[in-house]
Short mmCIF file of C-alpha atoms in Angstrom, two decimals:
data_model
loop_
_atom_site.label_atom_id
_atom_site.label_comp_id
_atom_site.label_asym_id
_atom_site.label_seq_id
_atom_site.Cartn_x
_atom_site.Cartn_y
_atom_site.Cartn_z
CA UNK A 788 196.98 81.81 297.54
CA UNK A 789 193.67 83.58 297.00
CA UNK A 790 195.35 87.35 297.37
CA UNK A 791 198.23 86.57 294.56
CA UNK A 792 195.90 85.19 292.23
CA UNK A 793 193.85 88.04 293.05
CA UNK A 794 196.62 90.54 291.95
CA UNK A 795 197.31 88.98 288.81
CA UNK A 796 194.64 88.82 287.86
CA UNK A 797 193.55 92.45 288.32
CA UNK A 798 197.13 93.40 286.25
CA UNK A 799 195.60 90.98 283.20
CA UNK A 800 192.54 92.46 282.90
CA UNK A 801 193.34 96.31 282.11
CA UNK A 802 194.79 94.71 279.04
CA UNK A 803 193.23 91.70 277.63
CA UNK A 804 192.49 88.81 279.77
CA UNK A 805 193.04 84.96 278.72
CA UNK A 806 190.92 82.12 280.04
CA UNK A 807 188.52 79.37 279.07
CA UNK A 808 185.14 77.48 278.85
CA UNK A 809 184.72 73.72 279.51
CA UNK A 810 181.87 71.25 280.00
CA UNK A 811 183.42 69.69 282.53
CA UNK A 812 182.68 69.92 286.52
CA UNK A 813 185.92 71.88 288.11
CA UNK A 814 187.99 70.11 290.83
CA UNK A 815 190.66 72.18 293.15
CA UNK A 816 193.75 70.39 291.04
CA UNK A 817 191.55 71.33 287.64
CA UNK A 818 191.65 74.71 288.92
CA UNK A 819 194.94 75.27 289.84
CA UNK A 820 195.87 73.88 286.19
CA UNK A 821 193.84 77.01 284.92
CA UNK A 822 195.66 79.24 287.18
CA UNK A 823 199.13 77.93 286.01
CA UNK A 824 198.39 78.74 282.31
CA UNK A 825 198.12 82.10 283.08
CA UNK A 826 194.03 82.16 282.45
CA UNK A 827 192.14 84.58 284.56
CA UNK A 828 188.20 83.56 283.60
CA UNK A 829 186.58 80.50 282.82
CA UNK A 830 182.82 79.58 280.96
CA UNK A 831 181.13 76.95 282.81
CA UNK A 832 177.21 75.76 282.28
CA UNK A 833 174.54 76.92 284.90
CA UNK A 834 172.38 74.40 283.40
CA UNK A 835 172.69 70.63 283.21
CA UNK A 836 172.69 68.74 279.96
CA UNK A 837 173.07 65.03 279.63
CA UNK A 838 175.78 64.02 277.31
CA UNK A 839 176.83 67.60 276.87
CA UNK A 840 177.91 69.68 279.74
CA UNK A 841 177.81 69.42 283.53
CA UNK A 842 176.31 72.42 285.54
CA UNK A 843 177.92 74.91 287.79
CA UNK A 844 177.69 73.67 290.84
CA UNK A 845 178.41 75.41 294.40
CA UNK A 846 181.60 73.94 295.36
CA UNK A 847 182.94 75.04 291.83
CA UNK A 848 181.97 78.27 293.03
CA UNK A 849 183.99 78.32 295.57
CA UNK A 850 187.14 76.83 294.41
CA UNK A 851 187.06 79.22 291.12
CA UNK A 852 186.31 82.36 292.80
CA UNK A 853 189.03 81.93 295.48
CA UNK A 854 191.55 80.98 293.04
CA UNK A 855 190.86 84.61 291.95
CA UNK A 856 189.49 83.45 288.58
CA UNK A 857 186.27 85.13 286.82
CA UNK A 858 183.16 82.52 286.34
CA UNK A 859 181.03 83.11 282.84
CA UNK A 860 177.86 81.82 283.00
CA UNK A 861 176.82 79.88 279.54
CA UNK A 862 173.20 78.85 279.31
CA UNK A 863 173.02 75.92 276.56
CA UNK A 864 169.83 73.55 277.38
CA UNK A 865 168.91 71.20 274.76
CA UNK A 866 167.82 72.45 271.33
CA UNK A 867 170.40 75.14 270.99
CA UNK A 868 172.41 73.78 268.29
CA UNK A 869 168.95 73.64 265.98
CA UNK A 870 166.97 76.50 264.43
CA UNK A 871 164.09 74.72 265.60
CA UNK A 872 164.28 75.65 269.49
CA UNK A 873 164.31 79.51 268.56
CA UNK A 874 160.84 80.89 268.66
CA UNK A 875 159.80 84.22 270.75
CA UNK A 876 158.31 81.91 273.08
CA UNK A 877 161.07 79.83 273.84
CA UNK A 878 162.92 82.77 274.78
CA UNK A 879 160.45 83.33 277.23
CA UNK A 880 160.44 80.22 278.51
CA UNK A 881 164.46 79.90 278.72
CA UNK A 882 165.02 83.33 279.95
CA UNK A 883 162.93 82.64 283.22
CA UNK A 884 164.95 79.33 283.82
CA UNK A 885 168.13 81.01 283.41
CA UNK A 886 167.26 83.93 285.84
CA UNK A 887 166.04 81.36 288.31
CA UNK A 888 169.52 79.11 287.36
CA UNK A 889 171.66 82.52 288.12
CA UNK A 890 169.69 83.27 291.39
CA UNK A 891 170.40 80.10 293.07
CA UNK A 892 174.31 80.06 292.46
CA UNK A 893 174.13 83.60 293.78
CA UNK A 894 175.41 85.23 290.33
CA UNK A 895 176.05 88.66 291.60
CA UNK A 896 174.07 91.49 290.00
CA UNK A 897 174.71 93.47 286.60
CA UNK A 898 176.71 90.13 285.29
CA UNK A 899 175.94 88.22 281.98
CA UNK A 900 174.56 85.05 281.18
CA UNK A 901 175.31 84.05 278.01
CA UNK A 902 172.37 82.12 275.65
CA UNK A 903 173.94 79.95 273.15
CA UNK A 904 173.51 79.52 269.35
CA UNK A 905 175.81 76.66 268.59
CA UNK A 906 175.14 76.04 265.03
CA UNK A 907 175.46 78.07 261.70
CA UNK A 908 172.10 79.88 261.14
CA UNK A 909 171.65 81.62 257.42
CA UNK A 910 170.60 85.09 257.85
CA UNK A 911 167.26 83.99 256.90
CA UNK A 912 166.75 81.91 260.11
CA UNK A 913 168.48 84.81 262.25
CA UNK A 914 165.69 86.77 260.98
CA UNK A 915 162.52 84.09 261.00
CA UNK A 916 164.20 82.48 263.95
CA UNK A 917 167.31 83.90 266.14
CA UNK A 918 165.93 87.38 267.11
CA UNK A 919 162.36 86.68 268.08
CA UNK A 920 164.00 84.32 270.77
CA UNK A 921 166.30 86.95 271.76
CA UNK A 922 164.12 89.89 271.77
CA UNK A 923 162.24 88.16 274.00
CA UNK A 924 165.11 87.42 276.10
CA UNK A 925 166.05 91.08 276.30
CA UNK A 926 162.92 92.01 277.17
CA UNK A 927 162.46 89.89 280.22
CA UNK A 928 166.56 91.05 281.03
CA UNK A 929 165.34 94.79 280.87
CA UNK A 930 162.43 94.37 282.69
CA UNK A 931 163.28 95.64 286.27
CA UNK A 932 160.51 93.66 288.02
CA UNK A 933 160.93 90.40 286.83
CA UNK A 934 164.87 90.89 286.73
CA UNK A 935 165.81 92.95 289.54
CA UNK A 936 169.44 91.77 290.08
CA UNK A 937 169.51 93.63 286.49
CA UNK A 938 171.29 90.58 284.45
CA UNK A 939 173.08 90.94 281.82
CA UNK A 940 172.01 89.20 278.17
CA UNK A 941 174.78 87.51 276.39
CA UNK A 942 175.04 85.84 273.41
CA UNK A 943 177.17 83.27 271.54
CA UNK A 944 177.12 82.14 268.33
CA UNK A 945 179.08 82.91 264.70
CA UNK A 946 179.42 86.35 264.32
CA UNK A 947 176.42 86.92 261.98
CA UNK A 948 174.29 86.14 264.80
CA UNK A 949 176.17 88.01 267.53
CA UNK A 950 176.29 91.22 265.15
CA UNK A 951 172.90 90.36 264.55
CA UNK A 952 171.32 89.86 268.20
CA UNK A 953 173.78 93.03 269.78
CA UNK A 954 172.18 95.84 266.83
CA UNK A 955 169.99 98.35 268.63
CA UNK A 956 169.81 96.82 272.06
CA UNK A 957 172.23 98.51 275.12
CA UNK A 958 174.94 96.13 277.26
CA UNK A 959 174.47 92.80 275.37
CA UNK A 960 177.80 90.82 275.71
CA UNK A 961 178.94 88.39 272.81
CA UNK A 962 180.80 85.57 272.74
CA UNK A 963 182.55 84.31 268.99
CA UNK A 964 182.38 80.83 268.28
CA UNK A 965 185.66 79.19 267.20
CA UNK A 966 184.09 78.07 264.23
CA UNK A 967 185.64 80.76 261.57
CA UNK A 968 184.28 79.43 258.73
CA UNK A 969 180.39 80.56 260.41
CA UNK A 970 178.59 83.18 258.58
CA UNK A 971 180.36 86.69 259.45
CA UNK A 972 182.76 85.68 261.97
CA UNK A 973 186.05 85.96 259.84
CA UNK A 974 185.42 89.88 260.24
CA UNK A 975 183.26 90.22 263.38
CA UNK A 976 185.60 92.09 265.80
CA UNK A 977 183.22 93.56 268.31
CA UNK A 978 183.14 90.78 270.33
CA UNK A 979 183.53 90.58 274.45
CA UNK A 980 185.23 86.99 274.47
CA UNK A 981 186.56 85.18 271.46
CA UNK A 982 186.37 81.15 271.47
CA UNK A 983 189.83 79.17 270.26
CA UNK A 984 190.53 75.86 269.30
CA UNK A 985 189.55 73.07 271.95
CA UNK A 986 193.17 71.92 274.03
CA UNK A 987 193.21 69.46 277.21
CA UNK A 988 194.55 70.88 280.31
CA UNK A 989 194.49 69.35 283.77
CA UNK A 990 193.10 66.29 282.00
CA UNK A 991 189.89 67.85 280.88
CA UNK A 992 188.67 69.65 277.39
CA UNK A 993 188.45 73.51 277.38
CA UNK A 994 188.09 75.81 274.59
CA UNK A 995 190.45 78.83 275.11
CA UNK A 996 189.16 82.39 274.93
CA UNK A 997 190.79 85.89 274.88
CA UNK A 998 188.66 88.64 276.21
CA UNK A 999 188.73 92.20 274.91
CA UNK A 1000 189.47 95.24 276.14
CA UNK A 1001 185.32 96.12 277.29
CA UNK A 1002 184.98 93.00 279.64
CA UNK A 1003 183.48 89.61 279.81
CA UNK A 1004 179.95 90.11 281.69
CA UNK A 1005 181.55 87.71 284.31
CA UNK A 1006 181.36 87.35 287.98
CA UNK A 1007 183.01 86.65 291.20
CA UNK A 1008 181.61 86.52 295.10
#
């Protein structure tokens, strides 16, 4: 099974590749429901938030990556959907727990991890607010010594934010919200993935995505 999942999902991605994030822990038959509608990646939570989202964990790994899909790592602990956890030294703080969060599951190196913005920030709070947190972020993700796997930093968030956070720094991956109505994401269009409208399949929630033509930031081992 692993080797023709494995070869269709190389085909998708010279195009554009289809998959998904979900709060939900991943079982084998949650899987294979992935696989059969055609998606190639899924988003899943290396952090653990009560009431939220469940956390990577190894097994899911495992079953994921030899179902030939791609794992995106989303880093959402709580706070993130408030302007009030972005400060430079939050950024600082969360940065070192996600590198940590990465290193135990293994995340191979030069990936993303993607730090989430899930509200609608004016551009005055992207200013006062969203950038100090992720300049610090990026600089802790360029520093060599402290990162030497060389992570990736991703973002996700409306596309006034992504736009925002990407200007004048090298390799950050975005991530759209689904939320169109968010400042600037009706005509954001440099994005990496791009968030749909929540479905069920294989009895759990996901939010589709469609990747674009530059890559997700997104792993497999």
């Amino acid at each position: 099974r692993k080797k023709a999942y494995h070869k269709s999902y190389r085909e998708r991605r010279i195009y554009m590749a289809k998959g998904c994030d979900t709060a939900a822990y991943l079982t084998d038959s949650r899987v294979d429901a992935l696989v059969g509608k055609g998606y190639s990646f899924v988003g899943r939570y290396i952090d653990y938030l009560k009431g939220a989202h469940n956390d990577l964990t190894e097994k899911e790994v495992g079953l994921i990556c030899n179902a030939g899909l791609e794992i995106v790592s989303l880093y959402q602990p709580k706070g993130m959907n408030s302007s009030t956890h972005y400060s430079a030294s939050q950024g600082k703080s969360d940065v070192i727990e996600a590198l940590e969060l990465a290193r135990y599951l293994r995340q191979p190196k030069n990936t993303a991890i993607y730090f989430c913005v899930d509200f609608d920030p004016l551009e005055s709070v992207v200013r006062s607010n969203i950038l100090p947190y992720f300049d610090a972020v990026y600089q802790a993700i360029i520093d060599k010594e402290g990162n030497p796997e060389g992570y990736r930093m991703g973002v996700y968030g409306s596309g006034l934010v992504c736009s925002s956070v990407e200007k004048n720094k090298s390799s950050v991956y975005t991530m759209l919200a689904n939320a169109t109505a968010w400042q600037g994401s009706s005509s954001y269009t440099q994005w990496n993935i791009k968030q749909k409208l929540p479905i069920s399949v294989g009895g759990i929630d996901v939010d589709p995505c469609e990747s674009s033509s530059s890559g997700t930031g997104g792993w497999r081992r």
